[in-house]
Coordinates of C-alpha atoms and ligand atoms in Angstrom, one line a residue:
M1 CA 0.2 -0.1 -0.1
K2 CA 1.2 3.5 -0.9
A3 CA 2.0 5.6 2.1
R4 CA 0.0 9.0 2.5
Y5 CA 3.4 11.1 3.4
S6 CA 6.8 10.7 2.2
V7 CA 9.7 12.5 3.8
I8 CA 12.8 13.1 1.7
V9 CA 16.2 13.0 3.3
P10 CA 19.3 13.8 1.6
M11 CA 22.4 12.8 2.6
F12 CA 26.0 13.2 2.3
N13 CA 28.7 12.2 5.1
E14 CA 25.9 12.4 8.0
E15 CA 27.0 9.3 9.8
E16 CA 27.3 11.3 12.9
V17 CA 23.4 12.6 12.8
I18 CA 21.7 10.2 10.7
Q19 CA 20.6 7.7 13.5
H20 CA 19.5 10.5 15.6
T21 CA 17.7 12.1 12.5
Y22 CA 16.1 8.7 11.7
E23 CA 14.6 8.4 15.3
R24 CA 13.3 11.7 15.5
L25 CA 11.6 11.7 12.2
K26 CA 10.1 8.6 13.2
K27 CA 8.6 10.0 16.4
V28 CA 7.2 12.8 14.7
M29 CA 5.8 10.9 11.9
D30 CA 4.4 8.1 14.2
G31 CA 2.4 10.7 15.7
C32 CA 0.6 12.0 12.6
G33 CA -1.8 9.2 12.6
D34 CA -1.3 8.1 9.2
S35 CA 0.8 6.1 7.0
Y36 CA 3.9 7.6 5.9
E37 CA 7.5 6.4 4.4
L38 CA 10.9 8.1 4.7
V39 CA 12.7 8.3 1.6
F40 CA 16.6 8.8 2.7
V41 CA 19.1 9.3 -0.4
N42 CA 22.1 8.6 -0.1
D43 CA 24.3 11.1 -2.3
G44 CA 27.7 9.1 -2.7
S45 CA 28.8 9.6 1.0
R46 CA 32.1 8.3 1.9
D47 CA 31.6 7.6 5.3
R48 CA 29.5 5.1 7.0
T49 CA 25.7 6.9 6.3
A50 CA 24.8 3.9 3.4
E51 CA 25.8 1.4 5.9
I52 CA 24.0 2.9 9.0
M53 CA 21.1 3.6 6.7
R54 CA 20.8 -0.1 5.3
E55 CA 20.8 -1.3 8.7
I56 CA 17.9 0.9 9.7
S57 CA 15.8 0.1 6.5
S58 CA 16.4 -3.7 7.2
R59 CA 14.4 -2.9 10.6
D60 CA 11.7 -0.5 9.9
E61 CA 9.7 -1.3 6.9
H62 CA 9.0 2.7 6.8
V63 CA 12.4 3.4 5.4
K64 CA 13.4 3.6 1.9
L65 CA 17.3 4.0 0.9
V66 CA 18.2 5.3 -2.5
D67 CA 21.8 4.9 -2.7
F68 CA 23.6 7.1 -5.6
S69 CA 26.5 5.9 -7.3
R70 CA 28.7 9.0 -6.2
N71 CA 27.9 12.4 -5.0
F72 CA 25.4 14.0 -7.4
G73 CA 24.6 17.0 -5.3
H74 CA 22.4 17.8 -2.6
Q75 CA 19.5 19.2 -5.5
V76 CA 19.9 16.2 -7.5
A77 CA 19.2 14.0 -4.4
I78 CA 16.4 15.9 -3.6
T79 CA 15.0 15.3 -6.9
A80 CA 15.7 11.3 -6.9
G81 CA 13.9 11.6 -3.7
M82 CA 10.9 13.3 -5.5
D83 CA 10.9 10.3 -8.5
Y84 CA 10.8 7.8 -5.6
A85 CA 8.6 9.0 -3.3
E86 CA 5.1 7.6 -3.7
G87 CA 2.9 9.7 -1.1
E88 CA 0.1 12.1 -1.2
A89 CA 2.1 14.6 0.3
V90 CA 5.8 15.0 -0.1
V91 CA 8.4 16.6 2.5
V92 CA 11.8 17.8 2.0
I93 CA 14.0 18.1 4.8
D94 CA 17.8 18.2 5.7
A95 CA 19.4 15.4 7.6
D96 CA 21.2 17.5 10.0
L97 CA 18.2 18.3 11.9
Q98 CA 18.7 22.1 11.4
D99 CA 15.0 21.8 10.3
P100 CA 13.1 20.4 13.1
P101 CA 11.1 17.9 12.2
E102 CA 8.3 18.8 14.4
V103 CA 7.4 21.7 11.9
I104 CA 6.1 19.0 9.5
L105 CA 3.2 18.2 11.7
Q106 CA 2.2 22.2 11.0
M107 CA 3.0 21.8 7.2
I108 CA 0.6 18.6 7.1
A109 CA -2.1 20.9 8.8
K110 CA -1.7 23.3 6.3
W111 CA -1.9 21.0 3.2
K112 CA -5.3 19.2 4.9
E113 CA -6.5 23.0 4.5
G114 CA -6.0 22.6 0.9
Y115 CA -2.7 24.3 0.1
E116 CA -0.5 22.6 -2.2
V117 CA 2.6 23.6 -1.4
V118 CA 4.0 24.6 2.3
Y119 CA 7.4 26.3 2.3
A120 CA 9.1 26.7 5.9
K121 CA 10.5 30.3 6.2
R122 CA 13.5 30.7 8.6
L123 CA 12.6 33.5 11.3
K124 CA 16.1 32.9 12.8
R125 CA 19.4 30.9 11.6
Q126 CA 20.8 29.7 14.7
G127 CA 24.6 28.3 15.1
E128 CA 25.5 29.5 11.6
T129 CA 28.3 31.6 10.8
L130 CA 28.0 35.1 10.5
F131 CA 29.5 34.9 6.7
K132 CA 27.0 32.1 5.9
K133 CA 24.2 34.2 6.9
A134 CA 25.4 37.6 5.3
T135 CA 26.0 35.9 1.9
A136 CA 22.9 34.0 2.5
K137 CA 21.0 37.1 2.8
M138 CA 22.8 38.9 0.0
F139 CA 21.7 35.9 -2.5
Y140 CA 18.2 36.0 -1.8
R141 CA 17.9 39.6 -2.2
L142 CA 20.0 39.5 -5.4
L143 CA 17.9 36.5 -6.8
S144 CA 14.7 38.2 -6.1
S145 CA 16.0 41.3 -7.9
M146 CA 17.0 39.5 -11.0
T147 CA 13.8 37.2 -11.7
S148 CA 10.3 37.6 -12.6
V149 CA 9.4 34.2 -10.7
E150 CA 8.2 35.2 -7.2
I151 CA 11.0 32.9 -5.3
P152 CA 10.5 33.7 -1.1
T153 CA 13.4 34.9 0.5
D154 CA 14.9 33.0 3.4
T155 CA 13.4 29.8 2.8
G156 CA 15.2 26.4 2.0
D157 CA 14.2 23.3 0.4
F158 CA 12.1 22.6 3.7
R159 CA 8.8 22.1 2.4
L160 CA 5.9 20.2 1.9
I161 CA 4.7 19.6 -1.7
D162 CA 1.4 17.9 -2.6
R163 CA 1.7 14.8 -5.4
K164 CA 0.4 16.9 -8.3
V165 CA 3.3 19.4 -7.7
C166 CA 5.8 16.7 -7.1
D167 CA 4.8 15.2 -10.8
V168 CA 5.1 18.3 -12.3
L169 CA 8.5 18.9 -10.9
R170 CA 9.4 15.5 -11.9
G171 CA 8.5 16.3 -15.4
L172 CA 10.9 19.2 -15.4
K173 CA 14.2 17.6 -16.9
E174 CA 16.5 20.8 -16.6
K175 CA 20.3 19.3 -15.2
N176 CA 21.1 22.4 -13.0
R177 CA 18.6 22.4 -10.7
Y178 CA 17.4 25.1 -8.3
V179 CA 14.7 23.3 -6.5
R180 CA 13.1 25.7 -4.7
G181 CA 12.9 28.0 -7.5
L182 CA 11.2 25.4 -9.4
V183 CA 8.8 24.8 -6.6
S184 CA 8.0 28.7 -7.0
W185 CA 8.0 28.7 -10.7
V186 CA 5.3 25.8 -11.1
G187 CA 2.7 28.0 -9.0
F188 CA -0.5 26.2 -7.2
R189 CA -1.4 27.4 -4.1
Q190 CA 1.1 28.0 -1.8
T191 CA 1.7 29.2 1.8
M192 CA 4.4 29.3 4.4
V193 CA 5.0 28.3 7.9
E194 CA 7.8 30.2 10.2
Y195 CA 10.2 28.3 11.8
V196 CA 13.7 29.1 13.7
R197 CA 16.7 27.1 11.8
E198 CA 18.4 25.3 14.5
E199 CA 22.1 24.5 14.7
R200 CA 23.7 21.4 13.0
F201 CA 23.0 18.7 15.3
A202 CA 26.7 16.9 14.9
G203 CA 29.3 17.3 11.9
E204 CA 29.9 20.1 9.7
T205 CA 28.3 22.0 6.8
K206 CA 28.4 20.1 3.7
Y207 CA 28.0 23.3 1.7
P208 CA 31.6 24.5 1.4
L209 CA 32.3 28.1 -0.4
K210 CA 32.7 26.6 -3.4
K211 CA 29.3 24.5 -3.4
M212 CA 27.5 27.8 -2.4
I213 CA 28.8 30.0 -5.4
R214 CA 27.7 27.0 -7.8
F215 CA 24.4 26.7 -6.1
A216 CA 24.1 30.4 -6.4
L217 CA 25.1 30.6 -10.0
D218 CA 22.5 27.8 -10.6
G219 CA 19.7 29.7 -8.8
I220 CA 20.4 32.9 -10.8
T221 CA 21.4 31.3 -14.5
S222 CA 18.2 29.3 -14.2
F223 CA 15.7 31.9 -13.3
S224 CA 16.8 35.0 -14.9
H225 CA 18.6 36.2 -18.1
K226 CA 19.5 39.6 -16.6
P227 CA 23.1 38.9 -16.2
L228 CA 23.3 38.3 -19.8
K229 CA 21.6 41.6 -20.4
I230 CA 23.7 43.1 -18.2
A231 CA 26.5 42.3 -20.4
S232 CA 25.0 43.7 -23.1
Y233 CA 24.3 46.7 -21.1
I234 CA 27.7 47.0 -20.4
G235 CA 29.3 46.5 -23.6
F236 CA 26.8 49.0 -25.1
F237 CA 27.7 51.6 -22.6
L238 CA 31.5 51.0 -23.1
S239 CA 31.4 51.2 -26.9
F240 CA 29.5 54.3 -26.7
S241 CA 32.1 56.1 -24.4
S242 CA 35.0 54.9 -26.4
F243 CA 33.0 56.4 -29.4
L244 CA 33.1 59.7 -27.8
Y245 CA 36.8 59.4 -26.5
L246 CA 37.6 58.7 -30.1
F247 CA 36.4 61.9 -31.0
F248 CA 38.3 64.0 -28.6
V249 CA 41.4 62.0 -29.3
L250 CA 40.7 63.1 -33.0
F251 CA 40.3 66.7 -31.9
Q252 CA 43.8 66.6 -30.1
K253 CA 45.4 65.4 -33.2
V254 CA 43.9 67.7 -35.5
F255 CA 43.5 71.1 -33.7
T256 CA 46.2 71.0 -30.9
S257 CA 49.8 70.5 -30.8
W258 CA 49.8 68.4 -27.5
T259 CA 52.2 65.4 -27.8
V260 CA 50.7 63.0 -25.6
P261 CA 53.5 60.1 -24.7
G262 CA 50.2 57.9 -24.5
W263 CA 51.6 54.8 -23.2
A264 CA 50.2 54.9 -20.2
S265 CA 46.6 55.7 -21.0
I266 CA 46.7 52.9 -23.9
V267 CA 47.8 50.6 -21.5
G268 CA 45.5 51.5 -18.9
V269 CA 42.6 51.5 -21.3
N270 CA 43.7 48.1 -22.7
L271 CA 43.7 46.4 -19.2
L272 CA 40.4 47.9 -18.6
F273 CA 38.7 47.2 -21.8
N274 CA 40.3 43.5 -21.5
G275 CA 39.2 42.7 -18.2
I276 CA 35.3 43.7 -18.9
V277 CA 35.5 42.0 -21.9
L278 CA 36.7 38.8 -20.3
M279 CA 34.4 39.3 -17.6
L280 CA 31.3 39.4 -20.0
L281 CA 32.5 36.4 -21.6
G282 CA 32.6 34.9 -18.5
V283 CA 28.7 35.7 -17.9
I284 CA 28.2 34.2 -21.4
G285 CA 30.2 31.1 -20.9
E286 CA 27.8 30.3 -17.6
Y287 CA 24.8 30.3 -19.8
I288 CA 26.4 28.1 -22.6
G289 CA 28.0 25.7 -20.0
R290 CA 24.3 25.1 -19.2
I291 CA 22.9 24.8 -22.6
Y292 CA 25.9 22.3 -22.9
D293 CA 24.8 20.2 -19.9
E294 CA 21.1 20.3 -21.4
S295 CA 22.2 19.2 -24.7
K296 CA 24.5 16.2 -23.6
D297 CA 21.2 15.0 -21.7
R298 CA 23.1 12.8 -19.3
P299 CA 20.8 11.3 -16.9
L300 CA 20.5 13.3 -13.6
Y301 CA 21.9 10.8 -11.2
I302 CA 22.9 7.1 -11.3
V303 CA 21.5 4.7 -8.8
R304 CA 23.8 1.8 -7.1
E305 CA 20.8 0.1 -5.3
T306 CA 17.7 0.7 -3.4
R307 CA 16.2 -0.7 -0.4
G308 CA 12.7 -0.9 0.7
Y309 CA 11.1 -1.2 -2.5
G310 CA 9.3 -4.8 -3.0
D311 CA 12.0 -7.7 -3.2
A312 CA 14.7 -5.2 -2.2
E313 CA 16.2 -6.8 0.8
S314 CA 16.8 -10.0 -1.0
G315 CA 19.6 -8.8 -2.7
G316 CA 20.5 -10.4 -6.1
E317 CA 20.9 -8.6 -9.6
N318 CA 18.3 -6.3 -9.5
A319 CA 18.1 -5.8 -5.7
G320 CA 15.5 -2.9 -5.2
V321 CA 15.0 -1.4 -8.4
R322 CA 11.8 -0.1 -8.8
K323 CA 10.3 -1.9 -12.0
D324 CA 8.8 1.3 -13.2
N325 CA 12.2 2.9 -12.7
D326 CA 15.5 2.9 -14.4
Y327 CA 18.6 3.1 -13.0
A328 CA 19.5 6.4 -14.0
R329 CA 16.8 9.1 -14.7
Ligands
UDP401 N1 24.0 17.3 0.9 C1 23.6 16.1 -0.2 N2 24.6 16.5 -1.0 C2 25.4 17.2 -0.9 C3 25.8 18.2 -0.1 C4 24.8 18.4 1.1 O1 22.8 15.5 -0.1 O2 26.8 17.3 -2.0 C5 22.6 17.2 2.2 C6 23.2 17.4 3.4 O3 23.7 15.8 4.0 C7 22.2 17.6 4.5 C8 21.4 18.9 3.2 O4 22.0 18.5 1.9 O5 21.1 16.8 4.7 C9 21.9 20.4 3.5 O6 23.6 20.2 3.7 P1 24.0 21.0 5.0 O7 23.4 21.0 6.4 O8 25.4 20.9 4.9 O9 24.1 22.4 4.5 P2 23.8 23.9 5.1 O10 22.6 23.6 6.2 O11 25.1 24.2 6.1 O12 23.6 24.8 4.1
MG402 MG1 22.4 22.1 7.4

């Protein structure tokens, strides 16, 4: 029988927290009075996360495990969770207990009122570095100033979506995924609950600066063409001013007898303009790279094995791969 609620938990090297997360989630979901499943997606962890989860899933039939062949990234792990989740309402939550599982009950209440997307807005973020909070804040403001899709500020991927929304999202095949943007883009009746983001229970963040920048670029380039336009604005402005400057140079040459050594200005202007041109090429490159990713059309992720789907525990050649599912999507 299909569960009523699915909870998706992406995990990357979460051995220190995962047992605890499972127990707390279980407690909350046992209290919700309906059938549920916990879909844990192991995003190529290099520690004991998968082992621990395999063990848990063999004891608890609510627990499903989707094990990636390598690290594909947080957003892809969430996407996989949505592919495998069967519930009528699907919740996405971080593995590190920064998003308190108890909030899920509030989300479910809203869902029962008829909302199709319930996102959780962070009132406060505890135990995160000033740098993280400041950059996150800047990013959300920048993103919302750049795109026409209204992406709520200060929300993460902690949210509940209805089966309908989940199915629509599964149909969106873009490779550089920014899930929370996509959820806003699809529309439907959306509402929010507020919560205080807690400190990570254990371990450290799996989002180093490099991943954060990648994530921010995906968010912006997937939902805005403005950077491309900025490129052409700057280009236009610079060509126009150089044109004016050319007049000035010609005027000097013809009507005055100033002999300017000229070296410094030539080098200066060259450096400046080359820098700007390279920067703008970079902007265009970001988009072309993404077009390239789309055109290769590789699967978003590759699954090594799944647990908790039918004959999963028996092992064997096609162990645990859902019949209607390919290894790769
Ligand atoms: N995560 C993942 N793949 C990655 C990086 C992170 O599945 O490549 C998971 C991680 O295990 C956690 C969630 O994404 O459940 C959010 O990561 P984290 O808590 O490290 O990010 P932060 O809260 O610091 O932004
Ligand atoms: Mg976290």
